XYZ file of C-alpha atoms in Angstrom:
428
model
C -13.363 53.922 -69.834
C -16.900 52.582 -69.900
C -15.462 48.951 -69.101
C -13.144 50.464 -66.198
C -16.370 51.892 -64.824
C -18.521 48.508 -65.469
C -15.647 46.626 -63.505
C -15.631 49.413 -60.590
C -19.201 49.038 -60.326
C -19.287 45.515 -60.228
C -16.773 45.306 -57.562
C -18.744 47.886 -55.633
C -22.000 45.890 -55.720
C -19.952 42.473 -54.826
C -18.621 43.925 -51.837
C -21.914 45.774 -50.803
C -23.779 42.129 -51.453
C -21.256 40.818 -48.964
C -21.598 43.331 -46.434
C -25.521 42.955 -46.495
C -25.400 38.942 -47.087
C -25.369 38.155 -43.294
C -29.289 38.162 -42.514
C -30.498 37.111 -39.023
C -30.752 33.517 -39.330
C -33.579 32.946 -37.000
C -35.627 35.169 -39.138
C -34.607 33.485 -42.374
C -35.136 29.822 -40.771
C -38.968 29.104 -41.433
C -37.652 25.705 -41.371
C -37.053 25.457 -37.767
C -33.673 23.585 -38.572
C -32.066 25.634 -35.901
C -34.093 25.415 -33.005
C -34.414 28.860 -30.990
C -30.908 29.768 -31.230
C -30.391 33.672 -32.437
C -27.422 33.699 -35.185
C -26.153 35.480 -38.098
C -24.271 33.566 -40.835
C -22.738 34.785 -44.043
C -19.468 35.586 -45.889
C -17.653 38.706 -45.772
C -14.661 39.918 -48.403
C -10.873 39.861 -48.017
C -10.136 42.204 -50.288
C -10.286 41.133 -53.864
C -9.165 37.843 -52.547
C -12.123 36.140 -51.692
C -14.668 35.483 -48.834
C -14.542 34.374 -45.403
C -17.577 32.447 -44.153
C -18.636 33.244 -40.269
C -21.286 31.736 -37.944
C -22.125 34.150 -35.075
C -24.554 32.794 -32.240
C -25.939 35.433 -29.722
C -25.031 35.044 -26.194
C -27.586 32.852 -24.377
C -27.655 35.369 -21.384
C -26.825 38.785 -22.084
C -26.065 39.610 -25.807
C -25.908 43.409 -25.313
C -22.938 43.288 -22.787
C -21.502 39.732 -22.709
C -18.190 39.656 -24.425
C -17.432 38.271 -28.113
C -15.352 34.882 -28.427
C -13.803 33.745 -31.850
C -13.312 30.075 -32.211
C -10.903 28.854 -34.997
C -10.448 25.198 -35.804
C -7.069 23.773 -36.834
C -5.810 21.349 -39.739
C -4.703 23.657 -41.544
C -7.642 23.411 -43.658
C -10.450 22.220 -40.924
C -13.874 24.085 -40.718
C -14.610 25.769 -37.619
C -18.056 24.202 -37.959
C -16.356 20.910 -37.177
C -16.251 22.251 -33.476
C -19.470 24.122 -33.738
C -21.253 20.634 -33.818
C -18.757 18.227 -32.216
C -17.573 20.475 -29.374
C -18.490 24.211 -28.077
C -21.112 25.244 -30.429
C -25.024 25.200 -29.686
C -25.813 21.958 -31.384
C -25.113 18.351 -31.577
C -26.560 16.520 -34.665
C -28.756 13.379 -34.406
C -28.535 10.376 -36.854
C -31.858 11.852 -38.551
C -29.923 15.019 -39.220
C -32.201 17.147 -36.877
C -30.317 19.067 -34.092
C -30.257 19.044 -30.496
C -29.385 21.964 -27.842
C -25.871 21.558 -26.290
C -26.028 22.784 -22.648
C -22.294 23.285 -22.600
C -22.264 25.593 -25.690
C -19.883 28.606 -25.345
C -22.507 31.217 -26.031
C -23.955 30.354 -22.934
C -22.524 33.512 -21.967
C -20.568 34.781 -24.613
C -21.369 35.704 -27.904
C -19.930 32.918 -30.083
C -18.110 33.941 -33.390
C -17.106 30.163 -35.581
C -14.950 31.291 -38.592
C -13.791 29.197 -41.484
C -10.289 30.489 -42.333
C -7.743 30.231 -43.957
C -9.503 31.177 -47.324
C -11.420 27.756 -49.231
C -11.873 26.195 -45.675
C -15.232 25.129 -44.900
C -17.791 27.245 -46.864
C -15.023 30.194 -47.411
C -14.087 30.817 -50.865
C -10.759 32.123 -52.438
C -8.965 32.812 -55.804
C -5.741 31.225 -54.073
C -4.362 29.377 -50.925
C -2.353 31.184 -48.499
C 0.967 29.805 -48.240
C 2.148 31.457 -44.714
C 0.817 32.860 -41.499
C 1.957 36.517 -42.672
C -0.989 36.296 -45.522
C -3.346 34.641 -43.032
C -3.244 37.119 -40.365
C -3.438 39.902 -42.617
C -6.392 38.368 -44.255
C -8.004 38.068 -40.678
C -7.513 41.401 -39.883
C -9.249 42.642 -43.197
C -12.101 40.159 -42.636
C -12.527 41.420 -38.740
C -12.713 45.039 -39.841
C -15.570 43.924 -42.264
C -17.169 42.132 -39.553
C -17.141 45.023 -37.029
C -18.473 47.468 -39.869
C -21.152 44.761 -40.368
C -22.075 44.498 -36.547
C -20.863 47.525 -34.932
C -22.146 46.665 -31.813
C -18.876 44.482 -31.184
C -16.931 47.493 -31.756
C -14.631 48.073 -28.126
C -16.423 44.987 -26.896
C -14.244 42.703 -24.719
C -12.543 40.152 -27.379
C -11.461 36.598 -26.844
C -9.937 34.453 -29.663
C -9.918 30.817 -29.153
C -9.186 27.620 -30.793
C -7.521 24.455 -30.840
C -4.706 22.193 -32.397
C -3.133 24.154 -35.458
C -4.793 27.158 -34.363
C -1.693 27.479 -32.266
C -0.268 28.904 -35.267
C -3.143 31.191 -36.353
C -4.030 32.574 -33.040
C -0.434 33.983 -32.023
C -0.257 35.475 -35.668
C -3.982 36.857 -35.841
C -3.815 38.415 -31.999
C -0.090 39.768 -32.525
C -1.538 41.673 -35.887
C -4.414 43.141 -33.710
C -1.937 44.313 -31.483
C 0.222 45.839 -33.898
C -2.807 47.879 -35.328
C -3.603 49.608 -32.104
C -7.144 50.043 -33.309
C -9.178 51.360 -30.757
C -12.290 49.838 -31.729
C -10.976 46.182 -31.116
C -10.952 45.291 -27.359
C -8.346 42.344 -27.544
C -8.599 41.033 -23.835
C -7.213 37.500 -24.340
C -6.453 34.205 -26.494
C -6.908 30.612 -25.563
C -4.944 27.831 -27.197
C -6.171 24.470 -26.744
C -3.975 21.388 -27.492
C -2.018 23.524 -29.843
C 1.110 23.107 -31.918
C 2.443 26.766 -31.388
C 6.512 25.614 -30.961
C 7.423 22.691 -32.813
C 11.175 22.719 -31.680
C 10.043 22.718 -27.893
C 7.139 20.250 -28.778
C 8.620 17.467 -30.855
C 10.563 15.296 -28.329
C 7.767 15.084 -26.161
C 6.213 12.544 -28.454
C 8.545 10.202 -27.210
C 8.457 10.546 -23.589
C 4.608 11.101 -23.891
C 4.463 7.386 -25.376
C 6.855 5.788 -23.393
C 4.813 7.133 -19.957
C 1.602 5.847 -21.702
C 2.823 2.461 -22.423
C 2.710 2.843 -26.023
C 6.939 2.065 -26.519
C 9.263 0.348 -24.491
C 12.655 1.675 -23.168
C 14.927 0.511 -25.925
C 12.324 2.554 -28.602
C 12.129 5.499 -26.266
C 16.037 5.900 -26.316
C 16.348 5.546 -30.041
C 13.453 7.746 -30.837
C 14.831 10.444 -28.544
C 17.886 10.635 -30.605
C 15.883 10.751 -33.883
C 14.020 13.340 -32.231
C 17.372 15.495 -31.410
C 18.494 15.425 -35.206
C 14.777 16.714 -36.098
C 15.134 19.543 -33.411
C 18.817 20.485 -35.202
C 17.442 20.814 -38.701
C 14.621 23.121 -36.871
C 17.118 24.986 -35.146
C 19.084 25.591 -38.439
C 15.859 26.791 -40.014
C 15.810 23.893 -42.344
C 11.949 23.035 -41.953
C 11.730 20.993 -44.930
C 14.056 18.540 -44.045
C 12.932 19.073 -40.130
C 9.402 18.234 -41.194
C 10.373 15.223 -43.172
C 12.522 13.691 -40.171
C 9.972 14.493 -37.465
C 7.320 13.008 -39.698
C 9.176 9.738 -40.215
C 10.091 9.461 -36.426
C 6.576 10.269 -35.173
C 4.825 7.737 -37.756
C 7.234 5.188 -35.910
C 5.187 5.557 -32.715
C 1.941 6.109 -34.566
C 2.192 3.013 -36.966
C 0.496 2.454 -40.186
C -2.202 1.916 -40.020
C -2.319 3.876 -36.872
C -2.025 1.637 -34.045
C -4.116 4.054 -31.849
C -6.199 7.110 -31.914
C -3.700 9.865 -31.709
C -5.934 12.674 -30.585
C -7.166 10.281 -27.460
C -5.088 7.213 -26.999
C -7.758 5.445 -25.101
C -9.754 4.581 -28.419
C -9.023 3.248 -31.546
C -8.271 5.361 -34.970
C -11.539 5.279 -37.335
C -11.015 6.589 -40.763
C -8.809 9.506 -41.868
C -9.231 12.004 -39.274
C -9.396 9.201 -36.526
C -13.468 10.009 -35.948
C -16.244 9.832 -37.929
C -17.694 13.155 -38.783
C -19.914 12.218 -41.539
C -23.066 13.261 -39.987
C -21.649 17.069 -39.927
C -20.565 16.722 -43.438
C -24.120 15.382 -44.677
C -25.891 18.128 -42.487
C -23.987 21.116 -43.820
C -24.124 19.996 -47.703
C -27.944 20.016 -47.488
C -29.192 22.646 -49.700
C -31.835 24.012 -47.294
C -29.240 24.336 -44.917
C -26.870 26.298 -47.220
C -30.039 28.524 -48.302
C -30.540 29.610 -44.421
C -26.760 30.006 -43.735
C -26.603 32.496 -46.893
C -23.818 30.821 -48.833
C -23.680 29.284 -52.279
C -24.230 25.546 -52.801
C -20.752 24.123 -52.825
C -19.564 20.784 -51.496
C -18.879 21.313 -47.783
C -15.707 19.490 -46.439
C -14.534 18.948 -43.149
C -11.073 19.364 -44.000
C -9.664 21.067 -47.253
C -6.389 19.204 -48.150
C -5.398 21.657 -50.544
C -5.370 24.308 -47.711
C -3.391 21.783 -45.567
C -0.698 21.291 -48.482
C -0.142 25.139 -49.352
C 0.788 25.657 -45.594
C 2.645 22.321 -45.350
C 5.876 24.134 -44.735
C 4.575 26.532 -42.475
C 4.139 23.170 -40.289
C 7.418 23.510 -38.351
C 7.917 27.030 -37.642
C 7.365 28.722 -34.240
C 4.964 31.459 -33.288
C 6.152 31.367 -29.449
C 7.567 35.014 -30.199
C 4.097 36.053 -30.988
C 2.872 34.710 -28.153
C 5.463 36.505 -25.710
C 4.814 39.856 -27.662
C 0.930 39.247 -26.550
C 1.968 39.004 -22.824
C 4.281 41.983 -22.884
C 1.267 43.913 -24.288
C -0.742 42.751 -21.268
C -3.043 40.211 -23.089
C -4.320 37.128 -21.109
C -2.849 33.721 -22.621
C -4.749 30.666 -21.702
C -2.779 27.349 -23.029
C -4.895 24.063 -21.958
C -4.215 20.565 -22.623
C -6.352 17.287 -22.662
C -4.065 14.401 -20.950
C -5.107 12.042 -23.583
C -4.007 13.539 -26.219
C -0.593 12.201 -28.481
C -0.331 14.657 -31.059
C -0.378 18.016 -29.246
C 0.516 16.658 -25.961
C 0.497 18.513 -22.713
C 4.154 17.414 -21.911
C 5.049 19.361 -25.196
C 2.704 22.337 -23.983
C 4.511 22.141 -20.593
C 7.940 22.600 -22.466
C 7.103 25.434 -24.811
C 5.171 27.650 -22.038
C 8.276 26.725 -19.615
C 10.879 27.871 -22.153
C 8.771 30.891 -23.619
C 11.009 33.739 -23.789
C 9.273 36.789 -22.081
C 9.952 38.818 -18.915
C 7.719 36.614 -16.520
C 9.533 33.355 -17.824
C 11.627 32.701 -14.578
C 8.539 33.333 -12.230
C 6.222 31.487 -14.515
C 8.613 28.536 -14.661
C 9.049 28.591 -10.499
C 5.230 27.973 -10.395
C 3.868 24.857 -8.721
C 0.654 23.295 -10.127
C -2.750 24.177 -8.275
C -5.930 22.153 -8.398
C -8.286 23.313 -11.080
C -11.527 22.283 -9.189
C -12.086 18.725 -10.253
C -11.266 19.044 -13.816
C -7.258 19.281 -13.600
C -4.244 21.140 -12.463
C -2.862 24.513 -13.547
C -0.113 26.965 -13.261
C -0.260 30.253 -13.974
C 1.729 34.028 -13.736
C 1.182 37.528 -14.860
C -1.419 36.579 -17.526
C -0.081 33.167 -18.498
C -1.992 30.174 -17.479
C -0.956 26.590 -18.405
C -3.898 24.130 -17.666
C -3.867 20.152 -17.975
C -7.349 18.948 -18.028
C -8.125 15.129 -17.090
C -9.683 12.772 -19.182
C -9.732 14.541 -22.123
C -8.057 14.195 -25.674
C -7.359 16.572 -28.236
C -10.877 17.980 -28.149
C -11.473 19.096 -24.721
C -15.015 20.733 -24.923
C -16.070 17.298 -26.957
C -14.439 14.879 -24.080
C -15.359 17.459 -21.013
C -17.938 19.823 -22.014
C -18.537 21.067 -18.548
C -14.929 21.585 -17.906
C -14.433 23.385 -20.718
C -17.339 25.761 -20.509
C -16.456 26.303 -17.218
C -12.859 26.964 -18.090
C -14.036 29.725 -20.556
C -15.956 31.732 -17.979
C -13.008 31.507 -15.556
C -10.768 32.786 -18.351
C -12.771 35.947 -19.295
C -13.511 36.755 -16.003
C -10.087 36.557 -14.280
C -8.495 33.212 -14.146
C -7.158 33.850 -10.473
C -10.349 35.734 -9.292
C -13.245 33.870 -10.852
C -16.170 32.724 -8.610
C -18.669 30.733 -10.741
C -21.662 32.801 -10.273
C -23.375 31.898 -13.688
C -26.318 29.413 -13.647
C -28.017 28.489 -16.748
C -30.799 25.794 -17.402
C -32.338 24.437 -20.325
């Protein structure tokens, strides 16, 4: 009995510590590392499975009233801090590991929350790896309830969940999990998926067409690859995800080459290194003991992407989550799907196909829409809550390649896509 009480008390103290661990970073940061941004960071528990790391930046404009925007990076297994420093967060990193302020940060007019998930991604820690989206969605909901208890000012606040790449799997599941709970404290308004991997069956065949259109393969290669992708699609259609994944990978690598003949995240530039980009400055910065101390995390090895998380979700890769997107639309949740036009791996042609084939009540009306100009940034079509947007001169990571367009896109989305007028002017 004494042992049981001791264990129970220990668990209580651990969870209590986790709840109070988020400390106002701007008050703790006597080093001045993080400039003048107001932020909170720490670890929150996911039952007894582990802890998810979060990094919350207050809005630069009106933190008491502006919405809460969540960002999730993909991978699977890549830290959302990757986007924080290279895409849409408040900072960029100099060669000497000092920081610059990003004028196009998404916290200009929103409270911006970066989350390292699944467990064991980035600074997050866990006892085991999640192997499917069901566990991942449940974990996220548990985490978010802890977050709202820690930061009750965000209860009932308009919420938008955003992300890119493999977050095309994460976001539909997480958002539909929130919808199913019908929790009045969570005011989910919309989701935005950038260059997302959502519906592999409808996306894989676009690789051959995109490669041919961009001059990466010739007509003969295109015809052969089309048949190969049809075989891959057949396996996915019969729920044979393992063979489907193998077939699709072999076919796609015929286009990319080994080593890669081009950067499959941005066909305009070469692929350098394992991730096709050099993110070593971010890794070096986030592994500094003084940085970890300010952020409230244990000193451990921070990785840009955790291969073990990736491997655990390997056979989740080829599953479609378009049904969850349809559920969101039928629940009156706004859905923005956007794609940089220079990305190969989650290209806009695939995005065009899966949104067109999405089975929801607005399918026929959405499919019949014609593209409209999106200012000077691109073109879009929309109907009854669903927006599909193509952004010019951007690769897989739109906020990195076109930061002004990405920030404008976010503001238009959270203020009503078809009724938006740019009324925010932020100077630095």
